[in-house]
Amino acid sequence: MPRFSIVVPSHGVAGRLSQALDSILAQSFGDFELIPVCDAPDSPAADVVAGYAERDSRVTPVHSPPSAGLAGARNTGLRSAVGGHVLFLDGDDVLVPGALAVLDARLGAVGDVDVLYFEHERTPWWEGEPANPAAPLLAGTPDGAFPPDRAPRLTGVALPAWSAAYRRGFLTEQGLAFPGDHFTDTAFGGLVALRAERVAALRTVVVRHLLRRQGNRLNLPGEHHAELLDQTELVLTRAVEQGLPADRLRPLFEQLFAAVLKTAAHPRRLPAGRRAFFRRASALYRQHRPAGHQPPGGSLGVQHRLLAAGSYAAFRTLRAANQRAARAAALLPRPRGLRTRLRYAAGLRLPLDENLAVYCAYWGRGYACNPAAIHAKARELAPHIRSVFLVEPDAVDSVPKDVEYAVIGSRKYWRVLARAKYLVNNANFADAVVKRPGSVHLQTQHGTPLKKMGADQATYPVVAAATGSFARLLARVDRWDYNLTSNRHSTEMWEKAFPGAHETLEYGYPRNDVYYTASAEDVARARKELGVPDGKKALLYAPTHRDYATGFASGLDLAEFCEAIGDDYVVLLRAHYFYDQGSSRGGGRIIDVTGHRSSEDVCLAADALITDYSSIMFDYANLDRPIVVYADDWEVYREVRGVYFDLMESPPGRVARTPEELAAVFRDGGWADESATALRAAFRERFCQFDDGRAAERVVRRVLLGEPPESIPPVIPLAERVPAPAAATLVRS
């Protein structure tokens, strides 16, 4: 029997789960079993856990459906546990180094107590000083094992479940489990403290709790706050049934109602049902108030008295001023120009247009990418929704003639932004755009992340300086309701890079649908539009942006490269969209397609891709055509820009580090041989998970039509997908 069983629920934390598991498996004390609890065998967290289970026999994952909530996940883990003591660790927390050795030593000193409480550190996700809220509660406790009567303020309700180690036999004998769906720590902690006979304290930090940027999910608005009263009633009822002495009942009562009053006084947490919450809380207060209980002093004491009297009107008056101020701040428009502000403010006072959707791509650069693909599918599946595309003045010509548009900054632009129910973007809307209650913001992204993004850029000075204010960046993230991903890797990386309360949609990228729906005629049309000569193989060269370079500077002399590989090829040059200046850099066998509206058409036309670290490789891999990585400055890029994985260890095909190596790869046919094909197959397995030709349909049905998740078309398995045909059969030269 292992000394410890460590249960780690993982719902919604796949991007940070590895740090929790690593902190456990790296402990110097190794006598434990690790029980990660995943939603399902195919969930994002299950993918992460599977690798750990293969490497370490102490990892034994179990599954609990998301509908069972945190309580269900912990109970599932507890039922699977066989260790002497059980610890519960959230999937985005960590054990400090040496934690298990310290716990083992303390348990050895005090004996097998029912509960060993310990300190924890709450660490701000971004900046600020860590806090140790358990320290004051444990400061006055006896040094050894003691009965709970000797520390009456240690009620259990003020400590999270992961701030204690529990004797498994005690939990089993007493039939203790996590109750309810929400505020389960409050009830579990209280019930454990009521049943325990011998407890002890460890005045040392064992768990480091990373505060989420979006805050505790329990503090979000919703009907779930009524469950706080359920848990409060459960604990107080058990206390009365047990005949808890008054000196223990009073602190238990005070700590429970401190949480109740905090919720009752917080207008955002209770958008509806505030009066009913207050009345029920008042009844519970009067029913369970200990004899001789005296309210605390100050404003908190006033709240106690109003709650005891059931004076909801007076209680509501106390918070009305703050509520009005919060509303005014939330709706304060910030566009430049007095007339614009006034018009926008007037639009915000009008009702949302339930049948209006606004789209934008690449900060208004044109009709492109995921927003354009979703827009096109919405016109087919949701024709009742009026769709308006936002573009800069110089991009108006890119908008198809039958697509309604608004020029960014115009009156129409601010009018539709103020009224639209749906807002779709692959970047972000202007900072001045207000997230209205009831509106739906969909962030589609515009690539799979190899390079560090969002908040992860903060430790890379060159990139951080170019990014600007991370506070403003994350304020934009707060507007998102949905975030789209095309593979599990993106799901995990976006979770870290863009922390927020939005929902992730693993539906694939709509812009990549065409790679499975295009015909041979579509490929031929694209090649003709781009000027690819008949009988020639087209190599798409698409280098990415360098944050440490000024302007576009290819690390490859394309004219020399063309000369070296022979006359069978032409090169399609597509520089990063930052460098689309409308001027041609082509000539001869080099065709500059940087300014072409559709990168998807360019990919369809190409028989192979040459890139460095551009995210275009992840999209192009859907076509199952050869990819060659030209990595002449990988070490510099990785150091300065930051990357999420080592591309050199997991490339989509052959890798060349010099112009000579690149030319040789094409001369000897290595770019399309069996080894390159095997690398591409592994790459596609990892990064082409959700792109199957139906991504746009899934998005429209879920976001615009409001269909439930279970009715959305499932992703077609990779082995069953048929990519668009290439223009030529690729063989060795």
XYZ file of C-alpha atoms in Angstrom:
733
model
C 0.000 0.000 0.000
C 1.549 3.341 -1.010
C 1.949 6.036 1.617
C -0.020 8.615 -0.405
C -2.718 8.623 -3.057
C -2.723 11.922 -4.945
C -5.940 12.694 -6.841
C -5.668 15.336 -9.579
C -8.862 16.411 -11.418
C -7.968 17.831 -14.814
C -11.088 19.343 -16.409
C -10.263 22.565 -18.259
C -6.572 22.655 -17.321
C -4.929 20.531 -20.013
C -2.536 23.346 -20.877
C -1.186 23.505 -17.300
C -1.643 19.903 -16.219
C 1.928 18.888 -17.013
C 3.370 21.238 -14.414
C 1.148 19.688 -11.741
C 2.087 16.128 -12.696
C 5.775 17.016 -13.009
C 5.775 18.558 -9.532
C 4.463 15.275 -8.101
C 6.651 12.868 -10.045
C 9.755 14.937 -9.248
C 9.251 14.551 -5.468
C 12.183 13.041 -3.588
C 9.717 10.861 -1.637
C 8.430 8.332 -4.152
C 6.029 6.076 -2.240
C 2.785 7.283 -3.795
C 0.237 6.615 -6.498
C -0.845 9.431 -8.812
C -4.479 9.367 -9.947
C -5.247 11.935 -12.673
C -8.989 12.192 -13.303
C -9.791 12.936 -16.952
C -13.113 13.731 -18.615
C -12.887 10.873 -21.112
C -10.215 8.761 -22.858
C -10.170 11.201 -25.797
C -10.187 14.441 -23.775
C -7.326 16.984 -23.994
C -6.108 16.072 -20.506
C -6.189 12.356 -21.319
C -3.703 12.952 -24.126
C -1.359 14.623 -21.655
C -1.820 11.948 -18.987
C -1.311 9.037 -21.401
C 2.328 9.948 -21.913
C 2.959 10.040 -18.168
C 1.209 6.696 -17.629
C 3.428 5.077 -20.267
C 6.584 6.350 -18.570
C 5.691 5.834 -14.900
C 3.732 2.914 -13.431
C 2.652 5.048 -10.465
C 0.340 7.030 -12.750
C -3.094 5.384 -12.926
C -5.606 7.613 -14.732
C -9.357 7.281 -14.209
C -12.279 8.986 -15.904
C -15.193 11.058 -14.691
C -17.586 12.923 -17.034
C -17.563 16.743 -16.956
C -21.213 16.639 -15.896
C -20.106 15.149 -12.556
C -18.139 18.306 -11.818
C -15.184 18.705 -9.496
C -16.927 16.757 -6.724
C -17.560 13.796 -9.005
C -13.966 13.804 -10.266
C -12.547 13.817 -6.751
C -14.928 11.107 -5.580
C -13.986 8.941 -8.559
C -10.333 9.365 -7.706
C -10.991 8.665 -4.033
C -12.779 5.406 -4.841
C -9.747 4.292 -6.843
C -7.235 5.204 -4.139
C -5.404 2.544 -2.127
C -2.859 4.700 -0.294
C -2.718 5.313 3.420
C -3.404 9.048 3.101
C -5.143 10.944 0.318
C -4.208 14.334 -1.093
C -6.308 16.314 -3.566
C -4.433 18.600 -5.949
C -6.071 20.788 -8.588
C -4.727 20.278 -12.090
C -3.186 23.743 -12.260
C -1.498 23.624 -8.822
C 1.871 22.180 -7.870
C 3.479 20.455 -4.918
C 6.511 22.394 -3.699
C 9.817 20.476 -3.887
C 10.212 18.090 -0.962
C 6.536 18.375 0.017
C 5.830 14.643 0.309
C 8.959 14.021 2.383
C 7.877 16.748 4.803
C 4.354 15.319 5.005
C 5.694 11.823 5.624
C 7.957 13.076 8.413
C 5.161 15.029 10.062
C 2.778 12.081 9.942
C 5.487 9.917 11.439
C 5.867 12.382 14.305
C 2.173 12.876 15.123
C 0.875 9.427 14.206
C -1.867 8.529 11.768
C -4.178 11.445 12.479
C -7.482 11.695 10.634
C -6.499 14.991 9.023
C -3.185 16.790 8.668
C -3.782 20.427 7.731
C -0.947 22.324 6.052
C -0.230 25.738 4.606
C -0.491 26.687 0.955
C 0.711 29.598 -1.115
C -1.581 31.499 -3.462
C 0.524 32.799 -6.318
C -0.781 35.575 -8.614
C -0.843 34.362 -12.194
C 0.965 37.458 -13.471
C 2.534 39.660 -10.855
C 2.134 40.485 -7.194
C 3.157 39.023 -3.867
C 2.166 35.444 -2.985
C -0.183 35.027 -0.010
C -0.493 32.290 2.611
C -4.092 32.478 3.884
C -3.804 29.215 5.849
C -1.010 30.501 8.064
C -3.227 32.551 10.454
C -5.621 29.615 10.881
C -2.813 27.197 11.739
C -0.674 29.605 13.764
C -2.322 28.957 17.110
C -2.796 25.204 16.824
C -1.078 22.755 19.240
C 2.266 21.336 18.197
C 1.290 17.656 18.185
C -1.868 15.731 17.454
C -4.974 17.183 19.090
C -8.771 16.853 19.163
C -10.649 19.535 17.144
C -12.053 21.010 20.369
C -8.600 22.458 21.122
C -8.623 24.586 17.936
C -12.271 25.679 17.465
C -11.472 28.161 14.681
C -10.075 25.337 12.569
C -13.523 24.537 11.182
C -12.377 23.189 7.807
C -14.693 25.436 5.795
C -12.080 28.163 5.295
C -9.464 25.804 3.831
C -9.600 24.240 0.354
C -9.545 20.474 0.047
C -5.980 20.587 -1.265
C -4.683 22.147 1.955
C -4.814 18.895 3.946
C -3.892 15.213 3.849
C -6.686 12.819 4.848
C -6.360 9.314 6.305
C -8.117 7.189 3.711
C -9.456 4.776 6.310
C -11.071 7.678 8.163
C -12.833 8.926 5.023
C -14.030 5.405 4.220
C -15.213 4.600 7.751
C -17.163 7.863 8.014
C -18.572 7.626 4.483
C -17.181 11.056 3.660
C -17.257 12.261 0.065
C -17.490 15.566 -1.781
C -21.126 16.708 -1.915
C -22.951 18.678 -4.607
C -21.561 20.299 -7.705
C -20.393 23.705 -6.477
C -18.809 24.979 -3.248
C -17.963 21.366 -2.520
C -14.772 22.299 -0.637
C -16.809 24.272 1.880
C -19.053 21.354 2.769
C -16.369 18.681 2.564
C -14.019 20.631 4.814
C -16.761 21.265 7.343
C -17.981 17.642 7.403
C -14.434 16.327 7.753
C -13.740 18.634 10.708
C -16.999 17.590 12.382
C -16.144 13.885 12.130
C -12.419 13.991 12.863
C -11.191 12.899 16.294
C -7.442 13.537 15.974
C -5.958 16.209 13.738
C -2.614 17.920 13.375
C -1.125 20.921 11.617
C 1.980 21.399 9.514
C 3.023 25.043 9.448
C 4.855 24.663 6.149
C 3.762 25.455 2.584
C 3.051 22.199 0.747
C 0.936 23.326 -2.239
C 1.500 26.301 -4.508
C -1.854 27.392 -5.893
C -1.681 29.382 -9.127
C -4.490 31.910 -9.113
C -6.293 31.909 -12.431
C -6.385 35.172 -14.296
C -10.155 34.887 -14.693
C -10.484 34.215 -10.970
C -12.263 31.411 -9.185
C -14.971 29.883 -11.381
C -17.278 29.845 -8.373
C -17.268 33.656 -8.392
C -18.681 33.893 -11.905
C -22.326 34.958 -12.283
C -24.930 32.226 -12.244
C -27.567 30.232 -10.453
C -24.914 27.964 -8.932
C -24.499 30.422 -6.039
C -27.676 28.977 -4.516
C -25.613 25.843 -3.821
C -23.547 27.814 -1.319
C -26.671 27.894 0.818
C -27.183 24.152 0.282
C -23.675 23.421 1.535
C -24.052 25.856 4.431
C -27.292 24.195 5.496
C -25.771 20.720 5.168
C -22.823 21.513 7.449
C -24.847 23.386 10.065
C -27.521 20.671 10.155
C -24.867 17.994 10.734
C -23.307 20.161 13.437
C -26.631 20.400 15.259
C -27.293 16.658 14.888
C -23.858 15.970 16.312
C -24.459 18.299 19.260
C -21.459 20.492 18.435
C -20.437 22.580 21.471
C -21.160 26.304 21.313
C -17.464 27.263 21.301
C -17.035 25.290 18.059
C -20.415 26.138 16.542
C -19.878 29.915 16.749
C -16.733 30.075 14.555
C -18.254 27.558 12.156
C -21.378 29.719 11.834
C -19.335 32.916 11.361
C -17.063 31.477 8.692
C -19.930 29.996 6.696
C -21.961 33.210 6.754
C -18.922 35.323 5.898
C -18.968 33.519 2.528
C -22.758 33.847 2.240
C -22.702 37.595 2.897
C -19.844 38.104 0.461
C -21.968 36.538 -2.267
C -25.166 38.356 -1.259
C -23.360 41.703 -1.386
C -21.739 41.034 -4.775
C -24.160 42.132 -7.525
C -22.220 40.462 -10.330
C -22.416 36.996 -8.808
C -26.199 37.052 -8.585
C -27.547 38.509 -11.834
C -30.975 37.100 -10.920
C -32.645 35.650 -7.862
C -30.926 37.983 -5.375
C -34.050 38.451 -3.272
C -34.681 34.692 -3.068
C -31.034 34.092 -2.126
C -31.201 36.729 0.589
C -34.470 35.429 2.033
C -33.239 31.853 2.233
C -29.937 32.991 3.725
C -31.870 35.027 6.290
C -33.961 32.008 7.277
C -30.861 29.844 7.643
C -29.173 32.562 9.685
C -32.037 32.769 12.164
C -32.457 28.984 12.322
C -28.821 28.185 13.067
C -27.598 31.285 14.905
C -25.845 30.038 18.064
C -27.238 31.166 21.389
C -25.626 34.388 22.549
C -24.026 35.053 19.151
C -22.883 38.671 18.760
C -22.456 40.139 15.257
C -18.992 41.522 14.427
C -18.346 45.254 14.362
C -18.239 47.651 11.424
C -19.989 47.285 8.085
C -19.874 43.489 8.289
C -21.854 43.685 11.499
C -24.452 45.857 9.746
C -24.808 43.176 7.076
C -25.246 40.514 9.783
C -28.036 42.502 11.408
C -29.819 43.163 8.123
C -29.596 39.477 7.232
C -30.947 38.473 10.634
C -33.840 40.927 10.213
C -34.561 39.827 6.642
C -34.286 43.465 5.457
C -33.546 42.916 1.800
C -34.537 46.463 0.766
C -32.010 48.009 3.147
C -29.342 45.493 2.168
C -29.921 46.268 -1.508
C -29.618 50.000 -0.861
C -26.145 49.535 0.597
C -24.792 48.094 -2.626
C -26.817 50.139 -5.156
C -24.192 52.867 -5.621
C -21.422 50.385 -6.431
C -23.723 48.517 -8.773
C -24.539 51.663 -10.764
C -20.884 52.616 -10.974
C -19.933 49.179 -12.246
C -22.613 49.313 -14.932
C -21.487 52.735 -16.105
C -17.851 51.633 -16.321
C -18.730 48.499 -18.274
C -20.615 50.449 -20.927
C -18.214 53.350 -21.245
C -17.247 53.599 -24.920
C -13.699 54.602 -25.729
C -13.333 55.309 -29.456
C -11.524 58.484 -30.390
C -13.459 61.541 -31.378
C -16.414 63.062 -29.571
C -18.919 62.491 -32.386
C -17.836 58.862 -32.754
C -18.125 58.267 -29.013
C -21.597 59.755 -28.937
C -22.803 57.722 -31.920
C -21.320 54.521 -30.519
C -22.788 55.204 -27.076
C -26.189 55.754 -28.660
C -25.891 52.452 -30.539
C -25.004 50.631 -27.323
C -28.275 51.786 -25.781
C -30.277 50.128 -28.541
C -31.219 46.429 -28.315
C -28.868 43.861 -29.782
C -29.740 42.845 -33.313
C -30.201 39.085 -32.853
C -29.711 38.516 -36.585
C -26.572 40.566 -37.182
C -23.055 39.126 -37.409
C -19.863 41.133 -37.893
C -16.670 39.576 -39.275
C -13.084 40.784 -39.500
C -9.788 39.184 -40.557
C -6.198 40.325 -40.006
C -7.202 43.725 -38.619
C -9.287 44.518 -41.708
C -6.816 43.450 -44.373
C -9.532 41.819 -46.449
C -12.018 38.996 -46.953
C -9.896 36.065 -45.825
C -9.048 33.245 -43.444
C -11.403 31.598 -40.951
C -13.846 34.529 -40.738
C -14.393 34.439 -44.502
C -14.948 30.667 -44.468
C -17.434 30.944 -41.599
C -19.150 33.871 -43.337
C -19.598 31.816 -46.508
C -21.011 28.832 -44.625
C -23.321 31.078 -42.572
C -24.888 32.431 -45.761
C -25.690 28.829 -46.659
C -26.862 27.459 -43.280
C -28.104 30.621 -41.560
C -29.385 32.922 -44.332
C -31.561 34.819 -41.849
C -28.443 36.322 -40.280
C -27.203 39.519 -41.880
C -23.420 39.380 -42.246
C -21.137 42.424 -42.487
C -17.391 42.154 -43.140
C -15.107 44.862 -41.739
C -12.224 46.027 -43.941
C -9.745 48.866 -44.189
C -10.358 51.338 -47.048
C -7.559 49.883 -49.194
C -8.957 46.335 -48.825
C -12.444 47.016 -50.153
C -11.528 45.499 -53.527
C -10.793 42.164 -51.826
C -14.433 41.779 -50.763
C -16.588 39.741 -53.171
C -19.242 41.815 -54.895
C -22.137 40.086 -53.142
C -20.711 40.501 -49.612
C -21.843 43.431 -47.463
C -18.956 45.308 -45.855
C -18.209 48.292 -43.633
C -15.043 50.369 -43.786
C -13.222 50.429 -40.449
C -13.753 53.751 -38.670
C -16.863 54.685 -40.625
C -20.287 55.402 -39.126
C -21.542 52.061 -40.387
C -18.586 50.319 -38.730
C -19.439 51.646 -35.261
C -23.158 51.156 -35.847
C -22.906 47.439 -36.643
C -20.353 46.847 -33.883
C -22.717 48.396 -31.349
C -25.709 46.282 -32.396
C -24.253 42.936 -33.545
C -25.168 39.788 -31.675
C -22.221 37.870 -33.179
C -18.656 39.142 -33.609
C -16.116 36.926 -35.388
C -12.406 37.736 -35.729
C -9.118 35.936 -36.313
C -7.194 38.635 -34.432
C -8.970 41.070 -32.093
C -11.423 43.903 -32.416
C -10.351 47.424 -31.457
C -9.882 48.098 -27.743
C -12.805 50.517 -27.853
C -15.284 47.784 -28.750
C -17.523 47.017 -25.772
C -18.495 43.435 -24.938
C -22.250 43.780 -24.531
C -24.209 41.343 -22.362
C -25.786 38.807 -24.679
C -23.318 39.305 -27.519
C -21.202 36.361 -28.700
C -17.526 36.840 -29.566
C -15.789 34.078 -31.510
C -11.993 34.130 -31.747
C -10.967 31.901 -34.668
C -7.152 32.388 -34.460
C -5.140 32.292 -37.666
C -2.638 29.515 -37.200
C -1.270 26.731 -35.041
C 1.285 28.057 -32.547
C 4.893 27.021 -32.937
C 6.145 30.357 -31.613
C 5.155 31.684 -28.186
C 1.965 33.711 -28.153
C -0.072 35.931 -25.854
C 0.970 36.036 -22.215
C 3.728 33.490 -22.933
C 5.618 36.196 -24.839
C 6.261 38.198 -21.685
C 9.643 36.583 -20.943
C 11.008 37.311 -24.431
C 12.037 40.998 -24.406
C 12.086 41.625 -28.158
C 8.623 40.154 -28.648
C 7.208 41.665 -25.461
C 8.287 45.136 -26.554
C 6.503 44.706 -29.874
C 3.385 43.296 -28.229
C 2.838 46.336 -26.030
C 0.552 46.243 -23.024
C -0.248 42.719 -21.902
C -3.022 44.137 -19.737
C -4.737 45.492 -22.849
C -4.116 42.237 -24.691
C -5.795 40.243 -21.936
C -8.654 42.729 -21.709
C -9.354 41.826 -25.331
C -9.211 38.133 -24.432
C -11.876 38.768 -21.796
C -14.342 39.566 -24.577
C -14.069 36.088 -26.096
C -16.898 33.604 -25.606
C -15.387 30.919 -27.847
C -11.861 30.164 -29.031
C -11.339 27.893 -32.035
C -8.571 25.284 -32.342
C -7.545 22.848 -35.055
C -5.574 20.382 -32.932
C -5.059 19.355 -29.318
C -1.656 21.067 -29.232
C -3.343 24.404 -29.945
C -5.980 23.746 -27.286
C -3.280 23.367 -24.643
C -1.095 26.262 -25.813
C -3.963 28.763 -26.196
C -5.103 27.911 -22.678
C -1.763 29.131 -21.341
C -1.241 31.989 -23.764
C -4.737 33.465 -23.504
C -6.099 32.695 -20.023
C -9.769 33.548 -19.809
C -13.252 32.226 -19.186
C -14.052 31.416 -22.830
C -14.974 27.965 -24.155
C -12.635 26.110 -26.488
C -14.150 24.677 -29.669
C -12.089 21.791 -31.061
C -13.809 22.042 -34.441
C -10.886 22.648 -36.819
C -10.083 25.735 -38.880
C -12.830 26.598 -41.392
C -10.291 28.062 -43.816
C -8.791 24.559 -44.128
C -12.070 22.977 -45.240
C -11.113 23.643 -48.838
C -8.162 21.270 -48.574
C -10.681 18.423 -48.424
C -13.450 19.830 -50.605
C -11.486 21.257 -53.560
C -11.490 19.331 -56.843
C -8.831 18.861 -59.517
C -10.545 21.669 -61.433
C -10.154 23.990 -58.432
C -6.448 23.183 -58.281
C -6.050 23.834 -62.005
C -7.901 27.156 -61.691
C -5.664 28.287 -58.827
C -2.510 27.438 -60.761
C -3.732 29.307 -63.799
C -4.618 32.407 -61.751
C -1.161 32.425 -60.195
C 0.595 31.934 -63.526
C 2.113 28.504 -62.900
C 3.257 27.198 -66.294
C 1.858 23.877 -67.475
C 4.102 20.932 -66.728
C 6.065 22.710 -64.006
C 6.200 21.735 -60.343
C 5.328 24.673 -58.106
C 7.269 25.030 -54.851
C 5.654 27.406 -52.366
C 8.286 29.300 -50.354
C 6.638 30.879 -47.304
C 9.044 32.241 -44.675
C 7.713 33.748 -41.470
C 8.250 37.108 -39.803
C 11.389 37.717 -37.713
C 10.727 39.953 -34.699
C 14.421 40.755 -34.528
C 14.691 41.835 -38.188
C 13.527 44.979 -39.954
C 11.500 44.486 -43.117
C 11.383 41.411 -45.329
C 14.690 39.725 -45.925
C 14.639 36.162 -47.204
C 17.468 34.012 -45.931
C 17.465 32.255 -49.265
C 18.586 33.524 -52.654
C 15.697 32.217 -54.718
C 17.313 32.879 -58.073
C 20.357 30.792 -57.122
C 18.088 28.126 -55.645
C 16.083 27.865 -58.875
C 19.292 27.571 -60.873
C 20.543 24.807 -58.582
C 17.444 22.581 -58.707
C 16.792 22.624 -62.450
C 14.157 23.787 -64.892
C 11.334 21.538 -63.724
C 10.374 23.914 -60.931
C 8.970 27.376 -60.326
C 8.865 29.052 -56.904
C 5.780 30.762 -55.489
C 7.067 33.363 -53.042
C 4.619 34.235 -50.262
C 6.172 36.555 -47.711
C 4.513 37.103 -44.326
C 1.431 39.331 -44.604
C 3.289 42.043 -42.668
C 5.282 42.604 -45.876
C 2.464 42.710 -48.392
C 3.274 46.095 -49.915
C 1.716 45.503 -53.295
C 5.070 45.483 -55.101
C 6.352 42.384 -56.861
C 9.544 40.671 -55.741
C 9.321 38.030 -58.461
C 10.661 37.534 -61.928
C 11.578 34.629 -64.159
C 10.836 31.370 -62.381
C 9.913 33.224 -59.169
C 6.244 34.201 -58.889
C 5.468 36.613 -56.042
C 2.090 35.638 -54.582
C 2.384 37.619 -51.344
C -0.479 39.894 -52.305
C -2.823 37.142 -53.426
C -6.005 37.268 -51.349
C -6.280 33.561 -50.600
C -3.427 31.658 -49.009
C -5.597 28.562 -49.408
C -5.558 28.913 -53.210
C -1.797 29.361 -53.125
C -1.429 26.147 -51.117
C -3.737 24.250 -53.464
C -1.597 25.354 -56.406
C 1.681 24.256 -54.831
C 3.110 20.769 -55.275
C 5.303 21.171 -52.185
C 5.998 23.684 -49.428
C 9.285 25.167 -48.304
C 9.035 27.127 -45.077
C 11.014 27.940 -41.985
C 8.838 28.337 -38.876
C 5.623 29.656 -40.414
C 2.319 28.232 -39.186
C 1.418 27.653 -42.829
C 3.098 24.243 -42.479
C 0.310 23.042 -40.171
C -2.371 24.034 -42.672
C -0.498 22.723 -45.714
C -0.010 19.359 -44.007
C -3.727 18.744 -44.536
C -2.965 18.353 -48.257
C -0.537 15.515 -47.475
C 2.016 16.942 -49.893
C 5.767 17.216 -49.219
C 7.063 19.885 -46.825
C 10.698 20.904 -46.440
C 11.858 23.011 -43.495
C 14.612 25.524 -44.235
C 15.998 26.306 -40.776
C 19.098 28.416 -41.293
C 18.623 30.389 -38.036
C 16.656 28.008 -35.801
C 18.789 28.569 -32.705
C 18.426 32.353 -32.935
C 14.699 32.158 -33.628
C 14.106 29.761 -30.754
C 16.085 31.909 -28.333
C 14.652 35.287 -29.324
C 11.074 34.391 -30.302
C 10.427 31.389 -28.069
C 8.774 28.189 -29.294
C 6.384 25.599 -27.874
C 8.191 22.536 -29.214
C 11.423 21.609 -30.974
C 10.617 21.631 -34.685
C 13.952 20.006 -35.456
C 12.897 16.922 -33.478
C 9.385 16.731 -34.946
C 9.528 18.228 -38.461
C 6.869 17.695 -41.140
C 9.498 16.497 -43.612
C 13.149 16.982 -44.537
C 15.154 19.724 -42.803
C 17.859 21.786 -44.524
C 20.145 24.200 -42.666
C 21.986 25.795 -45.626
C 21.058 26.781 -49.210
C 23.273 23.967 -50.478
C 21.463 21.388 -48.334
C 18.094 22.668 -49.507
C 19.036 22.425 -53.176
C 20.468 18.939 -52.633
C 17.213 17.753 -51.040
C 15.397 18.610 -54.283
C 18.097 17.362 -56.622
C 18.305 13.905 -55.054
C 14.571 13.540 -54.420
C 14.889 13.362 -50.633
C 12.094 15.879 -50.237
C 9.526 13.249 -51.328
C 11.108 9.943 -50.289
C 9.833 7.382 -47.768
C 11.592 9.023 -44.833
C 10.019 12.405 -45.600
C 6.627 10.744 -46.017
C 6.920 9.053 -42.618
C 7.812 12.354 -40.933
C 4.832 14.025 -42.590
C 2.485 11.252 -41.474
C 3.512 11.670 -37.832
C 3.176 15.448 -38.145
C -0.310 15.133 -39.635
C -1.382 12.764 -36.882
C -0.430 15.371 -34.298
C -1.499 18.610 -35.964
C -4.309 17.781 -38.424
C -6.643 16.349 -35.810
C -9.800 18.391 -36.363
C -9.494 19.701 -39.938
C -11.718 17.473 -42.075
C -13.679 19.736 -44.435
C -16.601 20.391 -42.054
C -15.127 22.859 -39.577
C -17.138 25.835 -40.849
C -20.353 23.850 -40.581
C -19.599 22.895 -36.988
C -18.873 26.516 -36.063
C -22.025 27.896 -37.696
C -24.254 25.280 -36.143
C -22.852 25.743 -32.646
C -22.197 29.495 -32.498
C -24.704 31.090 -34.870
C -27.526 28.553 -34.755
C -27.077 27.627 -31.101
C -27.249 23.876 -31.649
C -26.164 21.746 -28.665
C -22.653 20.214 -28.690
C -23.971 16.666 -28.987
C -25.720 17.459 -32.288
C -22.614 18.910 -33.983
C -21.152 16.703 -36.771
C -18.198 14.699 -35.415
C -14.702 15.014 -36.837
C -13.958 12.534 -39.621
C -10.968 10.300 -38.704
C -7.732 11.282 -40.413
C -7.436 7.945 -42.214
C -10.836 8.458 -43.857
C -10.187 11.949 -45.206
C -9.291 12.526 -48.866
C -7.226 15.687 -49.494
C -7.560 17.735 -52.660
C -5.489 16.231 -55.487
C -2.091 17.638 -56.355
C -1.520 18.976 -59.861
C 1.335 16.589 -60.560
C 2.522 13.254 -59.233
C 5.700 13.946 -57.300
C 8.590 11.654 -58.189
C 12.346 11.777 -57.877
C 13.952 14.086 -60.395
